[in-house]
């Protein structure tokens, strides 16, 4: 898996989601941007789906969750907040609030536990009660 390409393609999806969130349905560009976003997500699942789903299966086993593993794009947040660029000019993102895919596990009794996919570096992050707490898997 080309990790640089993975980060670039996931970042393109996140940036498209951010662009879409800044306009309303009434905007004439909305449908075009939404279509571009869906195409990017489909390509992402096609390119990285098997490998990322394999990592998700390991995560679910570690968390002792019986939930089904979904396509990687399902773990994308609806809203990302860009951070300041690092020394190489790469922007990372944070996710706030209840985003991602909810999972059930007896380890986290009665808490809202979710897994969300975030770029730069590409990682699956565990959120508990709307707060990002732990990277469950990182590409680098």
CSV table of N, CA and C in Angstrom, one decimal:
chain,number,residue,atom,x,y,z
A,1,UNK,N,0.9,-1.2,0.0
A,1,UNK,CA,0.0,0.0,0.0
A,1,UNK,C,0.9,1.2,0.0
A,2,UNK,N,0.7,2.1,-0.9
A,2,UNK,CA,1.4,3.4,-1.0
A,2,UNK,C,0.8,4.4,0.0
A,3,UNK,N,1.5,4.5,1.1
A,3,UNK,CA,1.0,5.3,2.2
A,3,UNK,C,0.8,6.8,1.8
A,4,UNK,N,1.7,7.3,1.0
A,4,UNK,CA,1.6,8.7,0.6
A,4,UNK,C,0.4,8.9,-0.2
A,5,UNK,N,0.1,8.0,-1.2
A,5,UNK,CA,-1.1,8.1,-2.0
A,5,UNK,C,-2.3,7.9,-1.1
A,6,UNK,N,-2.3,7.0,-0.2
A,6,UNK,CA,-3.4,6.8,0.8
A,6,UNK,C,-3.7,8.1,1.4
A,7,UNK,N,-2.7,8.8,2.0
A,7,UNK,CA,-3.0,10.1,2.7
A,7,UNK,C,-3.5,11.1,1.7
A,8,UNK,N,-3.0,11.2,0.5
A,8,UNK,CA,-3.4,12.2,-0.5
A,8,UNK,C,-4.9,12.0,-0.8
A,9,UNK,N,-5.2,10.7,-1.1
A,9,UNK,CA,-6.6,10.5,-1.5
A,9,UNK,C,-7.6,10.6,-0.4
A,10,UNK,N,-7.2,10.3,0.8
A,10,UNK,CA,-8.1,10.5,2.0
A,10,UNK,C,-8.3,12.0,2.2
A,11,UNK,N,-7.2,12.7,2.1
A,11,UNK,CA,-7.2,14.2,2.3
A,11,UNK,C,-8.1,14.8,1.3
A,12,UNK,N,-8.1,14.4,0.0
A,12,UNK,CA,-9.0,14.9,-1.0
A,12,UNK,C,-10.4,14.7,-0.7
A,13,UNK,N,-10.7,13.5,-0.1
A,13,UNK,CA,-12.1,13.3,0.3
A,13,UNK,C,-12.5,14.2,1.5
A,14,UNK,N,-11.6,14.4,2.4
A,14,UNK,CA,-11.9,15.2,3.6
A,14,UNK,C,-12.1,16.7,3.1
A,15,UNK,N,-11.2,17.1,2.2
A,15,UNK,CA,-11.4,18.5,1.7
A,15,UNK,C,-12.7,18.7,1.0
A,16,UNK,N,-13.1,17.7,0.2
A,16,UNK,CA,-14.4,17.8,-0.5
A,16,UNK,C,-15.5,17.8,0.5
A,17,UNK,N,-15.4,17.0,1.6
A,17,UNK,CA,-16.5,17.1,2.6
A,17,UNK,C,-16.6,18.4,3.3
A,18,UNK,N,-15.4,19.0,3.5
A,18,UNK,CA,-15.4,20.4,4.1
A,18,UNK,C,-16.0,21.4,3.1
A,19,UNK,N,-15.7,21.3,1.8
A,19,UNK,CA,-16.2,22.2,0.8
A,19,UNK,C,-17.7,22.1,0.8
A,20,UNK,N,-18.2,20.8,0.8
A,20,UNK,CA,-19.6,20.6,0.8
A,20,UNK,C,-20.4,21.1,2.0
A,21,UNK,N,-19.7,21.1,3.1
A,21,UNK,CA,-20.3,21.5,4.4
A,21,UNK,C,-20.5,23.1,4.4
A,22,UNK,N,-19.7,23.8,3.5
A,22,UNK,CA,-19.7,25.2,3.5
A,22,UNK,C,-20.8,25.8,2.6
A,23,UNK,N,-21.5,25.0,1.9
A,23,UNK,CA,-22.5,25.5,1.0
A,23,UNK,C,-23.9,24.8,1.3
A,24,UNK,N,-24.9,25.4,0.9
A,24,UNK,CA,-26.3,24.8,1.1
A,24,UNK,C,-26.7,24.0,-0.1
A,25,UNK,N,-27.8,23.3,0.1
A,25,UNK,CA,-28.4,22.5,-1.0
A,25,UNK,C,-28.8,23.4,-2.1
A,26,UNK,N,-29.2,24.6,-1.8
A,26,UNK,CA,-29.6,25.6,-2.8
A,26,UNK,C,-28.5,26.0,-3.8
A,27,UNK,N,-27.3,25.9,-3.4
A,27,UNK,CA,-26.1,26.3,-4.2
A,27,UNK,C,-26.1,25.4,-5.4
A,28,UNK,N,-25.9,26.0,-6.6
A,28,UNK,CA,-25.9,25.3,-7.8
A,28,UNK,C,-24.7,24.3,-8.0
A,29,UNK,N,-23.7,24.5,-7.2
A,29,UNK,CA,-22.5,23.6,-7.2
A,29,UNK,C,-22.7,22.4,-6.3
A,30,UNK,N,-23.7,22.4,-5.4
A,30,UNK,CA,-23.9,21.3,-4.4
A,30,UNK,C,-23.9,19.9,-5.1
A,31,UNK,N,-24.7,19.7,-6.0
A,31,UNK,CA,-24.9,18.4,-6.6
A,31,UNK,C,-23.6,17.9,-7.3
A,32,UNK,N,-22.9,18.8,-7.9
A,32,UNK,CA,-21.6,18.4,-8.6
A,32,UNK,C,-20.5,18.1,-7.6
A,33,UNK,N,-20.4,18.8,-6.5
A,33,UNK,CA,-19.5,18.5,-5.5
A,33,UNK,C,-19.8,17.2,-4.8
A,34,UNK,N,-21.1,17.0,-4.5
A,34,UNK,CA,-21.5,15.8,-3.9
A,34,UNK,C,-21.2,14.5,-4.8
A,35,UNK,N,-21.4,14.7,-6.1
A,35,UNK,CA,-21.1,13.6,-7.0
A,35,UNK,C,-19.6,13.3,-7.0
A,36,UNK,N,-18.8,14.4,-7.0
A,36,UNK,CA,-17.3,14.2,-7.0
A,36,UNK,C,-16.9,13.5,-5.7
A,37,UNK,N,-17.6,13.9,-4.6
A,37,UNK,CA,-17.2,13.2,-3.3
A,37,UNK,C,-17.6,11.7,-3.4
A,38,UNK,N,-18.7,11.4,-3.9
A,38,UNK,CA,-19.1,10.0,-4.0
A,38,UNK,C,-18.1,9.2,-4.9
A,39,UNK,N,-17.7,9.8,-6.0
A,39,UNK,CA,-16.7,9.1,-6.8
A,39,UNK,C,-15.4,8.9,-6.1
A,40,UNK,N,-15.0,9.9,-5.4
A,40,UNK,CA,-13.7,9.8,-4.6
A,40,UNK,C,-13.8,8.7,-3.6
A,41,UNK,N,-15.0,8.6,-2.9
A,41,UNK,CA,-15.2,7.6,-1.9
A,41,UNK,C,-15.2,6.2,-2.5
A,42,UNK,N,-15.9,6.1,-3.6
A,42,UNK,CA,-15.9,4.8,-4.3
A,42,UNK,C,-14.5,4.3,-4.7
A,43,UNK,N,-13.8,5.2,-5.3
A,43,UNK,CA,-12.4,4.9,-5.7
A,43,UNK,C,-11.5,4.5,-4.5
A,44,UNK,N,-11.7,5.2,-3.4
A,44,UNK,CA,-11.0,4.9,-2.2
A,44,UNK,C,-11.3,3.5,-1.7
A,45,UNK,N,-12.6,3.2,-1.6
A,45,UNK,CA,-13.0,1.9,-1.2
A,45,UNK,C,-12.4,0.8,-2.1
A,46,UNK,N,-12.4,1.1,-3.4
A,46,UNK,CA,-11.9,0.1,-4.4
A,46,UNK,C,-10.4,-0.1,-4.2
A,47,UNK,N,-9.7,1.0,-4.0
A,47,UNK,CA,-8.2,0.9,-3.9
A,47,UNK,C,-7.7,0.3,-2.6
A,48,UNK,N,-8.3,0.8,-1.5
A,48,UNK,CA,-7.8,0.4,-0.1
A,48,UNK,C,-8.7,-0.4,0.7
A,49,UNK,N,-9.9,-0.7,0.2
A,49,UNK,CA,-10.9,-1.4,1.0
A,49,UNK,C,-10.4,-2.7,1.7
A,50,UNK,N,-9.8,-3.6,0.9
A,50,UNK,CA,-9.4,-4.9,1.5
A,50,UNK,C,-8.4,-4.7,2.6
A,51,UNK,N,-7.4,-3.9,2.4
A,51,UNK,CA,-6.4,-3.7,3.4
A,51,UNK,C,-6.9,-3.0,4.6
A,52,UNK,N,-7.7,-2.0,4.5
A,52,UNK,CA,-8.2,-1.2,5.6
A,52,UNK,C,-9.3,-2.1,6.4
A,53,UNK,N,-10.1,-2.9,5.6
A,53,UNK,CA,-11.0,-3.7,6.3
A,53,UNK,C,-10.3,-4.8,7.1
A,54,UNK,N,-9.2,-5.3,6.6
A,54,UNK,CA,-8.4,-6.2,7.4
A,54,UNK,C,-7.9,-5.6,8.7
A,55,UNK,N,-7.5,-4.3,8.7
A,55,UNK,CA,-7.0,-3.7,9.9
A,55,UNK,C,-8.2,-3.4,10.8
A,56,UNK,N,-9.4,-3.1,10.2
A,56,UNK,CA,-10.6,-3.0,11.1
A,56,UNK,C,-11.0,-4.2,11.7
A,57,UNK,N,-10.9,-5.4,11.1
A,57,UNK,CA,-11.2,-6.7,11.7
A,57,UNK,C,-10.3,-6.9,12.9
A,58,UNK,N,-9.0,-6.5,12.8
A,58,UNK,CA,-8.1,-6.7,14.0
A,58,UNK,C,-8.5,-5.7,15.1
A,59,UNK,N,-9.0,-4.5,14.7
A,59,UNK,CA,-9.4,-3.6,15.8
A,59,UNK,C,-10.7,-4.1,16.5
A,60,UNK,N,-11.6,-4.6,15.7
A,60,UNK,CA,-12.9,-5.1,16.3
A,60,UNK,C,-12.6,-6.3,17.2
A,61,UNK,N,-11.7,-7.1,16.8
A,61,UNK,CA,-11.3,-8.3,17.6
A,61,UNK,C,-10.7,-7.8,18.9
A,62,UNK,N,-9.8,-6.8,18.8
A,62,UNK,CA,-9.1,-6.3,20.0
A,62,UNK,C,-10.1,-5.7,21.0
A,63,UNK,N,-11.1,-5.0,20.4
A,63,UNK,CA,-12.2,-4.3,21.2
A,63,UNK,C,-13.3,-5.3,21.6
A,64,UNK,N,-13.2,-6.5,21.2
A,64,UNK,CA,-14.2,-7.5,21.4
A,64,UNK,C,-15.6,-7.1,21.0
A,65,UNK,N,-15.7,-6.5,19.8
A,65,UNK,CA,-16.9,-6.1,19.3
A,65,UNK,C,-17.5,-7.1,18.3
A,66,UNK,N,-18.8,-7.3,18.4
A,66,UNK,CA,-19.5,-8.2,17.4
A,66,UNK,C,-20.0,-7.5,16.2
A,67,UNK,N,-19.9,-6.1,16.2
A,67,UNK,CA,-20.4,-5.4,15.0
A,67,UNK,C,-19.7,-5.8,13.8
A,68,UNK,N,-20.4,-5.6,12.6
A,68,UNK,CA,-19.8,-5.9,11.3
A,68,UNK,C,-18.9,-4.8,10.9
A,69,UNK,N,-17.8,-5.2,10.3
A,69,UNK,CA,-16.9,-4.3,9.7
A,69,UNK,C,-17.5,-3.7,8.4
A,70,UNK,N,-17.5,-2.4,8.3
A,70,UNK,CA,-18.1,-1.7,7.1
A,70,UNK,C,-17.0,-1.3,6.1
A,71,UNK,N,-17.4,-0.8,5.0
A,71,UNK,CA,-16.4,-0.2,4.0
A,71,UNK,C,-15.7,1.0,4.7
A,72,UNK,N,-14.4,1.2,4.4
A,72,UNK,CA,-13.7,2.2,5.0
A,72,UNK,C,-14.3,3.6,4.9
A,73,UNK,N,-15.0,3.9,3.8
A,73,UNK,CA,-15.6,5.3,3.7
A,73,UNK,C,-16.7,5.5,4.8
A,74,UNK,N,-17.3,4.4,5.3
A,74,UNK,CA,-18.3,4.5,6.3
A,74,UNK,C,-17.8,5.2,7.6
A,75,UNK,N,-16.5,5.1,7.8
A,75,UNK,CA,-15.8,5.6,9.0
A,75,UNK,C,-15.4,7.0,8.9
A,76,UNK,N,-15.7,7.7,7.8
A,76,UNK,CA,-15.4,9.1,7.6
A,76,UNK,C,-16.4,9.9,8.5
A,77,UNK,N,-15.8,11.0,9.0
A,77,UNK,CA,-16.6,11.9,9.8
A,77,UNK,C,-17.4,12.8,8.8
A,78,UNK,N,-18.5,13.4,9.3
A,78,UNK,CA,-19.2,14.4,8.5
A,78,UNK,C,-18.5,15.7,8.5
A,79,UNK,N,-17.8,16.0,9.6
A,79,UNK,CA,-17.1,17.3,9.8
A,79,UNK,C,-15.7,17.1,10.3
A,80,UNK,N,-14.7,17.7,9.6
A,80,UNK,CA,-13.3,17.7,10.0
A,80,UNK,C,-12.9,19.1,10.3
A,81,UNK,N,-12.0,19.3,11.3
A,81,UNK,CA,-11.4,20.6,11.5
A,81,UNK,C,-9.9,20.6,11.2
A,82,UNK,N,-9.5,21.4,10.2
A,82,UNK,CA,-8.1,21.4,9.8
A,82,UNK,C,-7.2,22.0,10.9
A,83,UNK,N,-6.1,21.4,11.1
A,83,UNK,CA,-5.1,21.9,12.1
A,83,UNK,C,-4.1,22.8,11.4
A,84,UNK,N,-3.2,23.4,12.1
A,84,UNK,CA,-2.1,24.1,11.5
A,84,UNK,C,-1.2,23.2,10.8
A,85,UNK,N,-0.6,23.6,9.6
A,85,UNK,CA,0.3,22.7,8.9
A,85,UNK,C,1.6,22.4,9.8
A,86,UNK,N,2.1,21.2,9.6
A,86,UNK,CA,3.4,20.8,10.3
A,86,UNK,C,4.6,21.4,9.5
A,87,UNK,N,5.8,21.1,9.9
A,87,UNK,CA,7.0,21.6,9.4
A,87,UNK,C,7.1,21.3,7.9
A,88,UNK,N,6.5,20.3,7.4
A,88,UNK,CA,6.5,19.9,6.0
A,88,UNK,C,5.3,20.5,5.2
A,89,UNK,N,4.5,21.3,5.9
A,89,UNK,CA,3.3,21.9,5.3
A,89,UNK,C,2.1,21.0,5.2
A,90,UNK,N,2.1,19.8,5.8
A,90,UNK,CA,1.0,18.9,5.8
A,90,UNK,C,0.0,19.2,6.9
A,91,UNK,N,-1.2,19.3,6.5
A,91,UNK,CA,-2.3,19.6,7.4
A,91,UNK,C,-2.9,18.3,7.9
A,92,UNK,N,-3.0,18.2,9.2
A,92,UNK,CA,-3.8,17.1,9.8
A,92,UNK,C,-5.1,17.6,10.2
A,93,UNK,N,-6.0,16.7,10.7
A,93,UNK,CA,-7.4,17.1,11.0
A,93,UNK,C,-7.8,16.5,12.3
A,94,UNK,N,-8.7,17.2,13.0
A,94,UNK,CA,-9.3,16.6,14.2
A,94,UNK,C,-10.8,16.5,14.0
A,95,UNK,N,-11.4,15.6,14.7
A,95,UNK,CA,-12.8,15.4,14.6
A,95,UNK,C,-13.4,15.6,16.0
A,96,UNK,N,-14.5,16.4,16.1
A,96,UNK,CA,-15.1,16.7,17.4
A,96,UNK,C,-16.6,16.2,17.3
A,97,UNK,N,-17.0,15.7,18.5
A,97,UNK,CA,-18.4,15.3,18.5
A,97,UNK,C,-18.6,13.9,18.1
A,98,UNK,N,-19.8,13.4,18.2
A,98,UNK,CA,-20.1,12.0,17.9
A,98,UNK,C,-20.1,11.8,16.4
A,99,UNK,N,-18.9,11.3,15.9
A,99,UNK,CA,-18.7,11.1,14.4
A,99,UNK,C,-18.2,9.7,14.3
A,100,UNK,N,-18.3,9.1,13.1
A,100,UNK,CA,-17.8,7.8,12.8
A,100,UNK,C,-18.8,6.7,13.0
A,101,UNK,N,-18.3,5.5,13.1
A,101,UNK,CA,-19.2,4.3,13.2
A,101,UNK,C,-19.3,3.9,14.7
A,102,UNK,N,-20.5,3.8,15.3
A,102,UNK,CA,-20.7,3.3,16.6
A,102,UNK,C,-20.4,1.8,16.7
A,103,UNK,N,-19.7,1.4,17.8
A,103,UNK,CA,-19.5,0.0,18.0
A,103,UNK,C,-19.9,-0.3,19.4
A,104,UNK,N,-20.2,-1.6,19.6
A,104,UNK,CA,-20.7,-2.1,20.9
A,104,UNK,C,-19.6,-3.0,21.4
A,105,UNK,N,-19.3,-2.8,22.7
A,105,UNK,CA,-18.3,-3.7,23.3
A,105,UNK,C,-18.5,-3.7,24.8
A,106,UNK,N,-18.5,-4.8,25.4
A,106,UNK,CA,-18.7,-4.9,26.9
A,106,UNK,C,-17.6,-4.1,27.6
A,107,UNK,N,-16.4,-3.9,27.0
A,107,UNK,CA,-15.3,-3.2,27.6
A,107,UNK,C,-15.7,-1.7,27.9
A,108,UNK,N,-16.7,-1.2,27.2
A,108,UNK,CA,-17.0,0.2,27.3
A,108,UNK,C,-18.5,0.3,27.7
A,109,UNK,N,-18.9,-0.3,28.7
A,109,UNK,CA,-20.3,-0.4,29.1
A,109,UNK,C,-21.0,1.0,29.1
A,110,UNK,N,-22.1,1.1,28.3
A,110,UNK,CA,-23.0,2.2,28.3
A,110,UNK,C,-22.3,3.5,27.9
A,111,UNK,N,-21.2,3.4,27.2
A,111,UNK,CA,-20.5,4.6,26.6
A,111,UNK,C,-20.7,4.7,25.1
A,112,UNK,N,-20.7,5.9,24.5
A,112,UNK,CA,-20.8,6.0,23.1
A,112,UNK,C,-19.4,5.9,22.5
A,113,UNK,N,-19.1,4.7,22.0
A,113,UNK,CA,-17.8,4.4,21.4
A,113,UNK,C,-17.9,4.3,19.9
A,114,UNK,N,-17.1,5.1,19.2
A,114,UNK,CA,-17.1,5.1,17.8
A,114,UNK,C,-15.7,5.0,17.2
A,115,UNK,N,-15.6,4.6,15.9
A,115,UNK,CA,-14.4,4.6,15.2
A,115,UNK,C,-14.5,5.5,14.0
A,116,UNK,N,-13.5,6.4,13.9
A,116,UNK,CA,-13.5,7.4,12.8
A,116,UNK,C,-12.2,7.4,12.1
A,117,UNK,N,-12.3,7.6,10.8
A,117,UNK,CA,-11.1,7.6,9.9
A,117,UNK,C,-10.6,9.0,9.6
A,118,UNK,N,-9.3,9.3,9.9
A,118,UNK,CA,-8.8,10.6,9.8
A,118,UNK,C,-7.5,10.6,9.0
A,119,UNK,N,-7.2,11.5,8.1
A,119,UNK,CA,-6.0,11.5,7.3
A,119,UNK,C,-4.8,12.2,8.0
A,120,UNK,N,-3.6,12.0,7.4
A,120,UNK,CA,-2.3,12.7,7.7
A,120,UNK,C,-1.8,12.6,9.1
A,121,UNK,N,-1.4,11.4,9.5
A,121,UNK,CA,-1.3,10.2,8.8
A,121,UNK,C,-2.7,9.5,8.9
A,122,UNK,N,-3.0,8.7,7.9
A,122,UNK,CA,-4.3,7.9,7.9
A,122,UNK,C,-4.3,7.1,9.2
A,123,UNK,N,-5.4,7.2,9.9
A,123,UNK,CA,-5.6,6.5,11.1
A,123,UNK,C,-7.0,6.3,11.5
A,124,UNK,N,-7.3,5.1,12.2
A,124,UNK,CA,-8.6,4.9,12.8
A,124,UNK,C,-8.5,5.3,14.2
A,125,UNK,N,-9.4,6.2,14.6
A,125,UNK,CA,-9.3,6.8,16.0
A,125,UNK,C,-10.6,6.4,16.7
A,126,UNK,N,-10.4,6.0,18.0
A,126,UNK,CA,-11.5,5.6,18.9
A,126,UNK,C,-12.0,6.9,19.6
A,127,UNK,N,-13.3,7.1,19.5
A,127,UNK,CA,-13.9,8.2,20.2
A,127,UNK,C,-14.8,7.6,21.3
A,128,UNK,N,-14.7,8.2,22.4
A,128,UNK,CA,-15.6,7.8,23.5
A,128,UNK,C,-16.4,9.1,24.0
A,129,UNK,N,-17.7,9.0,23.9
A,129,UNK,CA,-18.5,10.1,24.3
A,129,UNK,C,-18.2,11.4,23.6
A,130,UNK,N,-17.8,11.3,22.2
A,130,UNK,CA,-17.6,12.5,21.4
A,130,UNK,C,-16.2,13.0,21.5
A,131,UNK,N,-15.3,12.3,22.2
A,131,UNK,CA,-13.9,12.8,22.4
A,131,UNK,C,-12.9,11.8,21.8
A,132,UNK,N,-12.0,12.3,20.9
A,132,UNK,CA,-11.0,11.4,20.3
A,132,UNK,C,-10.0,11.0,21.4
A,133,UNK,N,-9.9,9.7,21.6
A,133,UNK,CA,-9.0,9.3,22.7
A,133,UNK,C,-7.8,8.5,22.3
A,134,UNK,N,-7.9,7.7,21.3
A,134,UNK,CA,-6.8,6.8,21.0
A,134,UNK,C,-6.8,6.4,19.6
A,135,UNK,N,-5.5,6.4,19.0
A,135,UNK,CA,-5.4,5.9,17.7
A,135,UNK,C,-5.4,4.4,17.8
A,136,UNK,N,-6.3,3.7,17.0
A,136,UNK,CA,-6.4,2.3,17.1
A,136,UNK,C,-5.5,1.7,16.0
A,137,UNK,N,-5.2,2.4,14.9
A,137,UNK,CA,-4.3,2.0,13.9
A,137,UNK,C,-3.8,3.2,13.1
A,138,UNK,N,-2.6,3.2,12.8
A,138,UNK,CA,-1.9,4.3,12.1
A,138,UNK,C,-1.2,3.7,10.9
A,139,UNK,N,-1.3,4.5,9.8
A,139,UNK,CA,-0.6,4.0,8.5
A,139,UNK,C,0.9,4.2,8.7
A,140,UNK,N,1.4,5.1,9.6
A,140,UNK,CA,2.8,5.3,9.7
A,140,UNK,C,3.2,5.3,11.2
